[in-house]
């Protein structure tokens, strides 16, 4: 290693250690091979660092770099889950900007022959005001209509407003049944655990996961023709497998488990999960290479590529999980997909210096730092801003 790829990183005891990067693993930027799993990346939004705005109150998006990152994902053979939680949705990215993002992404996907589904929710309703069930339905209808007018496919996101308005599981059945009867094409349902968003505690009408699962399965069974699949993010592989085995024929399970995705995608003798993951933003080339290997029946290479990424993902998504976006965008900066470490909502400050240092080590060990010299130089800049000189 050269001096260009060595830097000082902090340890928990307050000391600093020199860290030398490994040789970068060279994953291709295009994957010509087919995949036998559908894999969505919940792609992040690139902020505009030069906009004259108040980051905690308003958002400014660099549209060109944001769409360029999606083109990069499509070239790798991955789909884009647009305007989802990794995009700061609900934590700085409002509905008007989300719809503009969806408009641009759907148009870009057509030119690239890329797969994109877009998040429809109720987040234009105020968080600090009570809502009725009818207002929740109307809010879903508005966003779905707006997306469908653009030619977009729907991911039916969880609703904070519905959590506040619903009195029981029957209210969830009422809302989802009403919406699913109206959608033009089958949708992906979305079940986000409260570790990602505490405001969603008790979704589907119960804090008991098994009871909640029964409710959503009832909805799916009743409207299976309108459900492409369901994405669950509970960080509990046992619950995901149990639900996967109970899904109606033709309804896909999309893992959102950023702790156990490798084994859930690999599957078992009774089935497997497709993917809709925030971590695939950060490890896109590795994920694409692994999935291409899996489609060839090369399980060994699939495991060899993805296994080192799991400790990284578990670190990025550690509690409080809702701040995982900071790690995702840091990696986009280190890998040259954007020229700054500035985020929607000021989220670049959401993780500690120690957290970022360990993320850097684990990224290197997972082989996903594409250009060690660039990554080291940029990490030194971040460390210097936090009081650690090279």
mmCIF file of C-alpha atoms in Angstrom:
data_model
loop_
_atom_site.group_PDB
_atom_site.id
_atom_site.type_symbol
_atom_site.label_atom_id
_atom_site.label_comp_id
_atom_site.label_asym_id
_atom_site.label_seq_id
_atom_site.Cartn_x
_atom_site.Cartn_y
_atom_site.Cartn_z
ATOM 1 C CA UNK A 1 0.000 0.000 0.000
ATOM 2 C CA UNK A 2 1.129 3.539 -0.685
ATOM 3 C CA UNK A 3 0.803 6.587 1.526
ATOM 4 C CA UNK A 4 -2.198 7.473 -0.611
ATOM 5 C CA UNK A 5 -4.143 4.514 0.765
ATOM 6 C CA UNK A 6 -3.241 4.794 4.463
ATOM 7 C CA UNK A 7 -5.114 6.984 6.920
ATOM 8 C CA UNK A 8 -5.657 7.320 10.640
ATOM 9 C CA UNK A 9 -8.984 6.182 12.021
ATOM 10 C CA UNK A 10 -10.312 6.462 15.579
ATOM 11 C CA UNK A 11 -10.868 3.566 17.965
ATOM 12 C CA UNK A 12 -13.414 3.285 20.767
ATOM 13 C CA UNK A 13 -10.699 3.868 23.408
ATOM 14 C CA UNK A 14 -9.983 7.324 21.964
ATOM 15 C CA UNK A 15 -6.747 6.410 20.219
ATOM 16 C CA UNK A 16 -5.997 6.530 16.504
ATOM 17 C CA UNK A 17 -4.710 3.672 14.361
ATOM 18 C CA UNK A 18 -3.186 3.727 10.891
ATOM 19 C CA UNK A 19 -5.378 1.806 8.486
ATOM 20 C CA UNK A 20 -4.127 0.573 5.116
ATOM 21 C CA UNK A 21 -6.664 -0.284 2.448
ATOM 22 C CA UNK A 22 -6.763 -3.635 0.711
ATOM 23 C CA UNK A 23 -6.592 -4.032 -3.024
ATOM 24 C CA UNK A 24 -9.974 -3.125 -4.523
ATOM 25 C CA UNK A 25 -12.154 -5.925 -5.876
ATOM 26 C CA UNK A 26 -13.015 -5.177 -9.478
ATOM 27 C CA UNK A 27 -16.685 -5.800 -10.106
ATOM 28 C CA UNK A 28 -17.938 -4.814 -13.583
ATOM 29 C CA UNK A 29 -20.096 -1.710 -14.027
ATOM 30 C CA UNK A 30 -22.340 -3.652 -16.394
ATOM 31 C CA UNK A 31 -23.731 -7.131 -15.906
ATOM 32 C CA UNK A 32 -24.458 -8.828 -19.240
ATOM 33 C CA UNK A 33 -25.673 -12.044 -17.621
ATOM 34 C CA UNK A 34 -29.245 -12.739 -16.608
ATOM 35 C CA UNK A 35 -30.503 -12.929 -13.023
ATOM 36 C CA UNK A 36 -33.015 -15.389 -11.607
ATOM 37 C CA UNK A 37 -34.035 -13.045 -8.809
ATOM 38 C CA UNK A 38 -35.743 -9.661 -9.156
ATOM 39 C CA UNK A 39 -33.548 -7.222 -7.254
ATOM 40 C CA UNK A 40 -34.511 -3.641 -6.463
ATOM 41 C CA UNK A 41 -32.213 -1.070 -4.931
ATOM 42 C CA UNK A 42 -33.950 1.578 -2.826
ATOM 43 C CA UNK A 43 -31.830 4.266 -4.422
ATOM 44 C CA UNK A 44 -30.742 7.380 -2.532
ATOM 45 C CA UNK A 45 -31.246 10.971 -3.601
ATOM 46 C CA UNK A 46 -28.255 13.240 -4.218
ATOM 47 C CA UNK A 47 -28.635 16.590 -2.467
ATOM 48 C CA UNK A 48 -27.590 19.874 -4.060
ATOM 49 C CA UNK A 49 -24.938 21.213 -1.655
ATOM 50 C CA UNK A 50 -24.826 24.667 -3.279
ATOM 51 C CA UNK A 51 -28.533 25.446 -3.058
ATOM 52 C CA UNK A 52 -29.535 28.393 -0.887
ATOM 53 C CA UNK A 53 -31.918 26.582 1.460
ATOM 54 C CA UNK A 54 -32.329 25.531 5.082
ATOM 55 C CA UNK A 55 -31.550 21.785 4.984
ATOM 56 C CA UNK A 56 -33.662 20.889 8.033
ATOM 57 C CA UNK A 57 -36.689 22.665 6.584
ATOM 58 C CA UNK A 58 -36.493 22.371 2.801
ATOM 59 C CA UNK A 59 -34.803 20.022 0.365
ATOM 60 C CA UNK A 60 -32.733 20.738 -2.708
ATOM 61 C CA UNK A 61 -32.007 17.878 -5.108
ATOM 62 C CA UNK A 62 -29.235 17.500 -7.653
ATOM 63 C CA UNK A 63 -31.465 15.935 -10.292
ATOM 64 C CA UNK A 64 -28.719 15.134 -12.791
ATOM 65 C CA UNK A 65 -26.560 13.179 -10.334
ATOM 66 C CA UNK A 66 -29.615 11.524 -8.816
ATOM 67 C CA UNK A 67 -30.764 10.168 -12.191
ATOM 68 C CA UNK A 68 -27.190 9.263 -13.191
ATOM 69 C CA UNK A 69 -26.994 7.004 -10.156
ATOM 70 C CA UNK A 70 -30.178 5.234 -11.240
ATOM 71 C CA UNK A 71 -28.741 4.718 -14.724
ATOM 72 C CA UNK A 72 -25.723 3.114 -13.067
ATOM 73 C CA UNK A 73 -28.029 0.713 -11.177
ATOM 74 C CA UNK A 74 -29.964 -0.203 -14.325
ATOM 75 C CA UNK A 75 -26.714 -0.897 -16.192
ATOM 76 C CA UNK A 76 -25.899 -3.402 -13.450
ATOM 77 C CA UNK A 77 -29.206 -5.179 -14.025
ATOM 78 C CA UNK A 78 -30.810 -3.947 -10.805
ATOM 79 C CA UNK A 79 -34.232 -2.386 -10.520
ATOM 80 C CA UNK A 80 -34.928 0.895 -8.745
ATOM 81 C CA UNK A 81 -37.421 1.220 -5.904
ATOM 82 C CA UNK A 82 -38.059 4.925 -6.346
ATOM 83 C CA UNK A 83 -38.922 7.509 -3.684
ATOM 84 C CA UNK A 84 -38.646 4.956 -0.910
ATOM 85 C CA UNK A 85 -37.117 5.296 2.558
ATOM 86 C CA UNK A 86 -33.478 5.325 1.413
ATOM 87 C CA UNK A 87 -34.330 8.425 -0.579
ATOM 88 C CA UNK A 88 -35.013 10.283 2.702
ATOM 89 C CA UNK A 89 -38.769 9.947 2.096
ATOM 90 C CA UNK A 90 -40.474 11.013 5.297
ATOM 91 C CA UNK A 91 -37.210 12.461 6.634
ATOM 92 C CA UNK A 92 -36.746 15.526 4.454
ATOM 93 C CA UNK A 93 -37.995 14.588 0.981
ATOM 94 C CA UNK A 94 -41.562 15.861 0.649
ATOM 95 C CA UNK A 95 -44.272 14.626 -1.706
ATOM 96 C CA UNK A 96 -43.879 17.313 -4.438
ATOM 97 C CA UNK A 97 -40.167 16.535 -4.733
ATOM 98 C CA UNK A 98 -40.878 12.795 -4.521
ATOM 99 C CA UNK A 99 -43.296 13.073 -7.432
ATOM 100 C CA UNK A 100 -40.771 15.050 -9.465
ATOM 101 C CA UNK A 101 -38.200 12.350 -8.691
ATOM 102 C CA UNK A 102 -40.641 9.661 -9.824
ATOM 103 C CA UNK A 103 -41.410 11.582 -13.020
ATOM 104 C CA UNK A 104 -37.748 11.880 -13.928
ATOM 105 C CA UNK A 105 -36.952 8.294 -12.950
ATOM 106 C CA UNK A 106 -39.826 6.745 -14.901
ATOM 107 C CA UNK A 107 -38.791 8.723 -17.991
ATOM 108 C CA UNK A 108 -35.137 7.736 -17.594
ATOM 109 C CA UNK A 109 -36.081 4.083 -17.096
ATOM 110 C CA UNK A 110 -37.902 3.990 -20.433
ATOM 111 C CA UNK A 111 -34.811 5.278 -22.209
ATOM 112 C CA UNK A 112 -32.612 2.730 -20.402
ATOM 113 C CA UNK A 113 -35.027 -0.226 -20.466
ATOM 114 C CA UNK A 114 -34.790 -0.165 -16.683
ATOM 115 C CA UNK A 115 -37.136 -1.570 -14.058
ATOM 116 C CA UNK A 116 -38.646 0.953 -11.654
ATOM 117 C CA UNK A 117 -41.471 0.795 -9.126
ATOM 118 C CA UNK A 118 -42.346 3.934 -7.147
ATOM 119 C CA UNK A 119 -43.520 4.538 -3.620
ATOM 120 C CA UNK A 120 -47.097 5.750 -3.106
ATOM 121 C CA UNK A 121 -48.075 6.725 0.408
ATOM 122 C CA UNK A 122 -49.883 9.361 2.417
ATOM 123 C CA UNK A 123 -46.971 11.546 3.485
ATOM 124 C CA UNK A 124 -48.511 14.765 2.151
ATOM 125 C CA UNK A 125 -50.858 14.552 5.150
ATOM 126 C CA UNK A 126 -49.434 16.408 8.181
ATOM 127 C CA UNK A 127 -47.766 14.210 10.792
ATOM 128 C CA UNK A 128 -49.048 16.321 13.660
ATOM 129 C CA UNK A 129 -52.754 16.169 12.776
ATOM 130 C CA UNK A 130 -55.263 13.348 13.220
ATOM 131 C CA UNK A 131 -56.628 11.698 10.097
ATOM 132 C CA UNK A 132 -59.716 9.649 9.389
ATOM 133 C CA UNK A 133 -59.787 6.366 7.490
ATOM 134 C CA UNK A 134 -61.490 8.098 4.559
ATOM 135 C CA UNK A 135 -58.760 10.769 4.489
ATOM 136 C CA UNK A 136 -56.102 8.054 4.404
ATOM 137 C CA UNK A 137 -57.840 6.343 1.498
ATOM 138 C CA UNK A 138 -58.121 9.647 -0.377
ATOM 139 C CA UNK A 139 -54.427 10.367 0.246
ATOM 140 C CA UNK A 140 -53.381 6.988 -1.153
ATOM 141 C CA UNK A 141 -55.684 7.513 -4.137
ATOM 142 C CA UNK A 142 -54.100 10.875 -4.899
ATOM 143 C CA UNK A 143 -50.517 9.623 -4.916
ATOM 144 C CA UNK A 144 -51.365 6.462 -6.849
ATOM 145 C CA UNK A 145 -53.215 8.495 -9.460
ATOM 146 C CA UNK A 146 -50.289 10.893 -9.812
ATOM 147 C CA UNK A 147 -47.809 8.038 -10.302
ATOM 148 C CA UNK A 148 -50.013 6.067 -12.686
ATOM 149 C CA UNK A 149 -50.484 9.175 -14.855
ATOM 150 C CA UNK A 150 -46.714 9.134 -15.331
ATOM 151 C CA UNK A 151 -46.806 5.478 -16.390
ATOM 152 C CA UNK A 152 -45.299 4.332 -13.100
ATOM 153 C CA UNK A 153 -45.763 1.071 -11.190
ATOM 154 C CA UNK A 154 -46.697 1.226 -7.502
ATOM 155 C CA UNK A 155 -45.084 0.221 -4.233
ATOM 156 C CA UNK A 156 -47.827 0.743 -1.675
ATOM 157 C CA UNK A 157 -45.897 2.227 1.237
ATOM 158 C CA UNK A 158 -46.858 1.999 4.880
ATOM 159 C CA UNK A 159 -48.749 5.031 6.160
ATOM 160 C CA UNK A 160 -48.050 6.882 9.383
ATOM 161 C CA UNK A 161 -51.472 8.482 9.034
ATOM 162 C CA UNK A 162 -53.123 5.064 8.875
ATOM 163 C CA UNK A 163 -51.300 4.005 12.036
ATOM 164 C CA UNK A 164 -52.834 7.008 13.800
ATOM 165 C CA UNK A 165 -56.301 6.598 12.313
ATOM 166 C CA UNK A 166 -56.800 2.824 12.498
ATOM 167 C CA UNK A 167 -58.527 1.384 15.544
ATOM 168 C CA UNK A 168 -58.086 -2.284 14.638
ATOM 169 C CA UNK A 169 -57.026 -4.727 11.936
ATOM 170 C CA UNK A 170 -60.364 -4.328 10.177
ATOM 171 C CA UNK A 171 -59.475 -0.720 9.373
ATOM 172 C CA UNK A 172 -56.323 -1.893 7.582
ATOM 173 C CA UNK A 173 -58.332 -4.452 5.631
ATOM 174 C CA UNK A 174 -60.787 -1.726 4.632
ATOM 175 C CA UNK A 175 -58.109 0.688 3.421
ATOM 176 C CA UNK A 176 -55.997 -1.821 1.517
ATOM 177 C CA UNK A 177 -58.987 -3.569 -0.038
ATOM 178 C CA UNK A 178 -60.332 -0.263 -1.287
ATOM 179 C CA UNK A 179 -56.983 0.702 -2.803
ATOM 180 C CA UNK A 180 -56.148 -2.666 -4.345
ATOM 181 C CA UNK A 181 -59.466 -2.798 -6.151
ATOM 182 C CA UNK A 182 -58.511 0.441 -7.936
ATOM 183 C CA UNK A 183 -54.887 0.029 -9.006
ATOM 184 C CA UNK A 184 -54.220 -0.490 -12.709
ATOM 185 C CA UNK A 185 -51.405 -3.030 -12.322
ATOM 186 C CA UNK A 186 -50.283 -5.348 -9.512
ATOM 187 C CA UNK A 187 -48.445 -3.514 -6.736
ATOM 188 C CA UNK A 188 -45.718 -4.351 -4.254
ATOM 189 C CA UNK A 189 -46.959 -4.057 -0.685
ATOM 190 C CA UNK A 190 -44.614 -2.617 1.916
ATOM 191 C CA UNK A 191 -44.252 -3.703 5.535
ATOM 192 C CA UNK A 192 -41.686 -1.588 7.343
ATOM 193 C CA UNK A 193 -40.881 -2.503 10.931
ATOM 194 C CA UNK A 194 -40.772 0.107 13.663
ATOM 195 C CA UNK A 195 -36.982 -0.220 13.870
ATOM 196 C CA UNK A 196 -36.983 1.702 10.569
ATOM 197 C CA UNK A 197 -39.805 4.064 11.545
ATOM 198 C CA UNK A 198 -41.073 4.136 15.147
ATOM 199 C CA UNK A 199 -44.264 5.863 13.957
ATOM 200 C CA UNK A 200 -45.285 2.579 12.289
ATOM 201 C CA UNK A 201 -45.449 0.576 15.512
ATOM 202 C CA UNK A 202 -48.480 -1.714 15.512
ATOM 203 C CA UNK A 203 -48.956 -1.656 11.749
ATOM 204 C CA UNK A 204 -51.656 -3.992 10.405
ATOM 205 C CA UNK A 205 -53.519 -3.462 13.649
ATOM 206 C CA UNK A 206 -51.303 -5.320 16.134
ATOM 207 C CA UNK A 207 -47.881 -5.146 17.766
ATOM 208 C CA UNK A 208 -47.856 -8.947 17.698
ATOM 209 C CA UNK A 209 -46.024 -9.823 14.483
ATOM 210 C CA UNK A 210 -47.881 -13.095 13.954
ATOM 211 C CA UNK A 211 -51.266 -11.401 14.303
ATOM 212 C CA UNK A 212 -50.165 -8.614 11.950
ATOM 213 C CA UNK A 213 -48.955 -11.216 9.456
ATOM 214 C CA UNK A 214 -52.332 -12.933 9.489
ATOM 215 C CA UNK A 215 -53.996 -9.637 8.617
ATOM 216 C CA UNK A 216 -51.759 -8.818 5.683
ATOM 217 C CA UNK A 217 -51.995 -12.386 4.379
ATOM 218 C CA UNK A 218 -55.783 -12.080 4.511
ATOM 219 C CA UNK A 219 -55.516 -8.942 2.382
ATOM 220 C CA UNK A 220 -53.165 -10.625 -0.090
ATOM 221 C CA UNK A 221 -55.302 -13.753 -0.401
ATOM 222 C CA UNK A 222 -58.383 -11.638 -1.136
ATOM 223 C CA UNK A 223 -56.625 -9.494 -3.763
ATOM 224 C CA UNK A 224 -53.821 -11.742 -5.047
ATOM 225 C CA UNK A 225 -54.374 -10.697 -8.668
ATOM 226 C CA UNK A 226 -53.506 -7.105 -7.705
ATOM 227 C CA UNK A 227 -50.410 -7.974 -5.637
ATOM 228 C CA UNK A 228 -47.072 -8.516 -7.376
ATOM 229 C CA UNK A 229 -45.399 -9.169 -4.042
ATOM 230 C CA UNK A 230 -44.686 -7.871 -0.578
ATOM 231 C CA UNK A 231 -41.514 -6.320 0.766
ATOM 232 C CA UNK A 232 -40.995 -6.856 4.483
ATOM 233 C CA UNK A 233 -38.325 -5.195 6.598
ATOM 234 C CA UNK A 234 -38.603 -6.774 10.036
ATOM 235 C CA UNK A 235 -34.948 -7.884 10.387
ATOM 236 C CA UNK A 236 -36.268 -11.321 11.402
ATOM 237 C CA UNK A 237 -35.412 -14.006 8.869
ATOM 238 C CA UNK A 238 -37.615 -16.599 10.556
ATOM 239 C CA UNK A 239 -40.707 -14.425 10.210
ATOM 240 C CA UNK A 240 -39.902 -13.710 6.567
ATOM 241 C CA UNK A 241 -39.485 -17.381 5.699
ATOM 242 C CA UNK A 242 -42.683 -18.280 7.535
ATOM 243 C CA UNK A 243 -44.612 -15.647 5.610
ATOM 244 C CA UNK A 244 -42.957 -16.549 2.317
ATOM 245 C CA UNK A 245 -44.256 -20.092 2.624
ATOM 246 C CA UNK A 246 -47.810 -18.835 3.174
ATOM 247 C CA UNK A 247 -48.025 -16.425 0.237
ATOM 248 C CA UNK A 248 -50.641 -17.002 -2.430
ATOM 249 C CA UNK A 249 -49.360 -18.613 -5.615
ATOM 250 C CA UNK A 250 -47.684 -16.059 -7.869
ATOM 251 C CA UNK A 251 -47.133 -13.474 -5.111
ATOM 252 C CA UNK A 252 -43.436 -12.757 -4.568
ATOM 253 C CA UNK A 253 -41.586 -12.180 -1.341
ATOM 254 C CA UNK A 254 -39.135 -9.272 -1.579
ATOM 255 C CA UNK A 255 -36.703 -9.335 1.281
ATOM 256 C CA UNK A 256 -36.063 -6.020 2.960
ATOM 257 C CA UNK A 257 -33.908 -7.701 5.607
ATOM 258 C CA UNK A 258 -30.596 -5.858 5.489
ATOM 259 C CA UNK A 259 -29.192 -8.224 8.147
ATOM 260 C CA UNK A 260 -29.912 -11.600 6.506
ATOM 261 C CA UNK A 261 -30.429 -10.889 2.799
ATOM 262 C CA UNK A 262 -27.787 -13.286 1.475
ATOM 263 C CA UNK A 263 -29.341 -16.448 2.873
ATOM 264 C CA UNK A 264 -32.906 -15.277 2.200
ATOM 265 C CA UNK A 265 -32.124 -14.596 -1.465
ATOM 266 C CA UNK A 266 -30.281 -17.923 -1.786
ATOM 267 C CA UNK A 267 -33.373 -19.618 -0.363
ATOM 268 C CA UNK A 268 -34.002 -23.216 0.580
ATOM 269 C CA UNK A 269 -35.731 -26.289 -0.802
ATOM 270 C CA UNK A 270 -39.128 -24.609 -0.325
ATOM 271 C CA UNK A 271 -38.443 -21.280 -1.978
ATOM 272 C CA UNK A 272 -36.486 -18.037 -1.943
ATOM 273 C CA UNK A 273 -36.898 -14.293 -1.645
ATOM 274 C CA UNK A 274 -36.429 -11.656 -4.299
ATOM 275 C CA UNK A 275 -34.917 -8.393 -3.057
ATOM 276 C CA UNK A 276 -35.878 -4.792 -2.336
ATOM 277 C CA UNK A 277 -33.018 -3.523 -0.249
ATOM 278 C CA UNK A 278 -31.439 -0.311 0.917
ATOM 279 C CA UNK A 279 -28.037 -1.991 1.125
ATOM 280 C CA UNK A 280 -28.081 -2.725 -2.614
ATOM 281 C CA UNK A 281 -27.558 1.020 -3.138
ATOM 282 C CA UNK A 282 -24.227 0.762 -1.325
ATOM 283 C CA UNK A 283 -23.036 -2.614 -2.661
ATOM 284 C CA UNK A 284 -24.630 -2.523 -6.111
ATOM 285 C CA UNK A 285 -21.731 -3.952 -8.191
ATOM 286 C CA UNK A 286 -21.126 -6.757 -5.690
ATOM 287 C CA UNK A 287 -24.840 -7.547 -5.496
ATOM 288 C CA UNK A 288 -25.153 -7.693 -9.276
ATOM 289 C CA UNK A 289 -22.116 -9.942 -9.631
ATOM 290 C CA UNK A 290 -23.385 -12.243 -6.891
ATOM 291 C CA UNK A 291 -26.886 -12.499 -8.376
ATOM 292 C CA UNK A 292 -25.485 -13.221 -11.830
ATOM 293 C CA UNK A 293 -23.400 -16.022 -10.345
ATOM 294 C CA UNK A 294 -26.443 -17.416 -8.538
ATOM 295 C CA UNK A 295 -28.378 -17.525 -11.814
ATOM 296 C CA UNK A 296 -25.571 -19.640 -13.282
ATOM 297 C CA UNK A 297 -25.877 -22.088 -10.398
ATOM 298 C CA UNK A 298 -22.582 -20.896 -8.911
ATOM 299 C CA UNK A 299 -23.629 -20.724 -5.263
ATOM 300 C CA UNK A 300 -20.038 -20.678 -4.052
ATOM 301 C CA UNK A 301 -19.214 -17.421 -5.832
ATOM 302 C CA UNK A 302 -22.552 -15.943 -4.742
ATOM 303 C CA UNK A 303 -21.632 -16.673 -1.117
ATOM 304 C CA UNK A 304 -18.028 -15.502 -1.496
ATOM 305 C CA UNK A 305 -19.132 -12.136 -2.853
ATOM 306 C CA UNK A 306 -22.055 -11.411 -0.517
ATOM 307 C CA UNK A 307 -20.749 -12.869 2.762
ATOM 308 C CA UNK A 308 -18.254 -10.005 3.400
ATOM 309 C CA UNK A 309 -20.962 -7.424 2.712
ATOM 310 C CA UNK A 310 -23.222 -8.675 5.509
ATOM 311 C CA UNK A 311 -21.126 -7.295 8.428
ATOM 312 C CA UNK A 312 -21.019 -3.959 6.575
ATOM 313 C CA UNK A 313 -24.780 -3.955 6.103
ATOM 314 C CA UNK A 314 -25.437 -4.859 9.733
ATOM 315 C CA UNK A 315 -23.235 -1.956 10.766
ATOM 316 C CA UNK A 316 -24.938 0.508 8.415
ATOM 317 C CA UNK A 317 -28.360 -0.603 9.648
ATOM 318 C CA UNK A 318 -27.549 -0.865 13.352
ATOM 319 C CA UNK A 319 -29.883 0.862 15.808
ATOM 320 C CA UNK A 320 -31.177 3.477 15.482
ATOM 321 C CA UNK A 321 -31.823 1.865 12.108
ATOM 322 C CA UNK A 322 -33.665 4.858 10.663
ATOM 323 C CA UNK A 323 -30.291 6.631 10.317
ATOM 324 C CA UNK A 324 -28.841 4.045 7.933
ATOM 325 C CA UNK A 325 -29.079 6.504 5.048
ATOM 326 C CA UNK A 326 -25.947 8.256 6.336
ATOM 327 C CA UNK A 327 -23.811 5.208 5.611
ATOM 328 C CA UNK A 328 -25.353 4.640 2.198
ATOM 329 C CA UNK A 329 -24.621 8.184 1.054
ATOM 330 C CA UNK A 330 -21.128 8.127 2.549
ATOM 331 C CA UNK A 331 -20.320 5.146 0.328
ATOM 332 C CA UNK A 332 -21.736 6.915 -2.720
ATOM 333 C CA UNK A 333 -19.354 9.785 -1.959
ATOM 334 C CA UNK A 334 -16.343 7.532 -1.321
ATOM 335 C CA UNK A 335 -16.996 5.659 -4.574
ATOM 336 C CA UNK A 336 -17.253 8.799 -6.690
ATOM 337 C CA UNK A 337 -20.969 8.788 -7.458
ATOM 338 C CA UNK A 338 -21.244 12.285 -5.996
ATOM 339 C CA UNK A 339 -18.760 15.023 -5.133
ATOM 340 C CA UNK A 340 -19.830 15.756 -1.564
ATOM 341 C CA UNK A 341 -21.130 14.214 1.648
ATOM 342 C CA UNK A 342 -24.214 16.403 1.999
ATOM 343 C CA UNK A 343 -27.660 14.902 2.534
ATOM 344 C CA UNK A 344 -31.323 15.807 2.413
ATOM 345 C CA UNK A 345 -32.405 16.862 5.893
ATOM 346 C CA UNK A 346 -28.819 17.284 7.108
ATOM 347 C CA UNK A 347 -28.618 13.519 7.689
ATOM 348 C CA UNK A 348 -24.838 13.477 7.180
ATOM 349 C CA UNK A 349 -24.597 14.355 10.883
ATOM 350 C CA UNK A 350 -26.756 11.423 12.048
ATOM 351 C CA UNK A 351 -23.886 8.995 12.749
ATOM 352 C CA UNK A 352 -20.821 9.304 14.965
ATOM 353 C CA UNK A 353 -17.221 9.572 13.853
ATOM 354 C CA UNK A 354 -16.551 6.092 15.255
ATOM 355 C CA UNK A 355 -19.471 4.710 13.255
ATOM 356 C CA UNK A 356 -18.152 6.212 10.017
ATOM 357 C CA UNK A 357 -14.628 4.942 10.699
ATOM 358 C CA UNK A 358 -15.825 1.384 11.214
ATOM 359 C CA UNK A 359 -17.994 1.654 8.116
ATOM 360 C CA UNK A 360 -14.888 2.568 6.132
ATOM 361 C CA UNK A 361 -12.996 -0.476 7.433
ATOM 362 C CA UNK A 362 -15.879 -2.851 6.708
ATOM 363 C CA UNK A 363 -16.388 -1.382 3.226
ATOM 364 C CA UNK A 364 -12.753 -2.032 2.423
ATOM 365 C CA UNK A 365 -12.969 -5.582 3.773
ATOM 366 C CA UNK A 366 -16.093 -6.203 1.674
ATOM 367 C CA UNK A 367 -14.229 -5.102 -1.463
ATOM 368 C CA UNK A 368 -16.662 -2.376 -2.466
ATOM 369 C CA UNK A 369 -14.357 0.673 -2.472
ATOM 370 C CA UNK A 370 -13.822 1.012 -6.204
ATOM 371 C CA UNK A 371 -10.862 3.405 -6.148
ATOM 372 C CA UNK A 372 -8.768 3.149 -2.956
ATOM 373 C CA UNK A 373 -6.875 6.398 -3.592
ATOM 374 C CA UNK A 374 -10.076 8.378 -4.043
ATOM 375 C CA UNK A 375 -11.810 6.730 -1.099
ATOM 376 C CA UNK A 376 -8.858 7.374 1.193
ATOM 377 C CA UNK A 377 -8.533 11.003 0.155
ATOM 378 C CA UNK A 378 -12.215 11.648 0.702
ATOM 379 C CA UNK A 379 -12.313 9.827 4.031
ATOM 380 C CA UNK A 380 -9.366 11.902 5.228
ATOM 381 C CA UNK A 381 -11.395 15.018 4.436
ATOM 382 C CA UNK A 382 -14.322 13.749 6.509
ATOM 383 C CA UNK A 383 -12.074 12.795 9.400
ATOM 384 C CA UNK A 384 -10.339 16.195 9.272
ATOM 385 C CA UNK A 385 -13.707 17.943 9.555
ATOM 386 C CA UNK A 386 -14.250 15.920 12.732
ATOM 387 C CA UNK A 387 -10.886 16.826 14.243
ATOM 388 C CA UNK A 388 -8.690 13.962 13.012
ATOM 389 C CA UNK A 389 -5.756 15.006 10.860
ATOM 390 C CA UNK A 390 -4.103 12.607 8.442
#
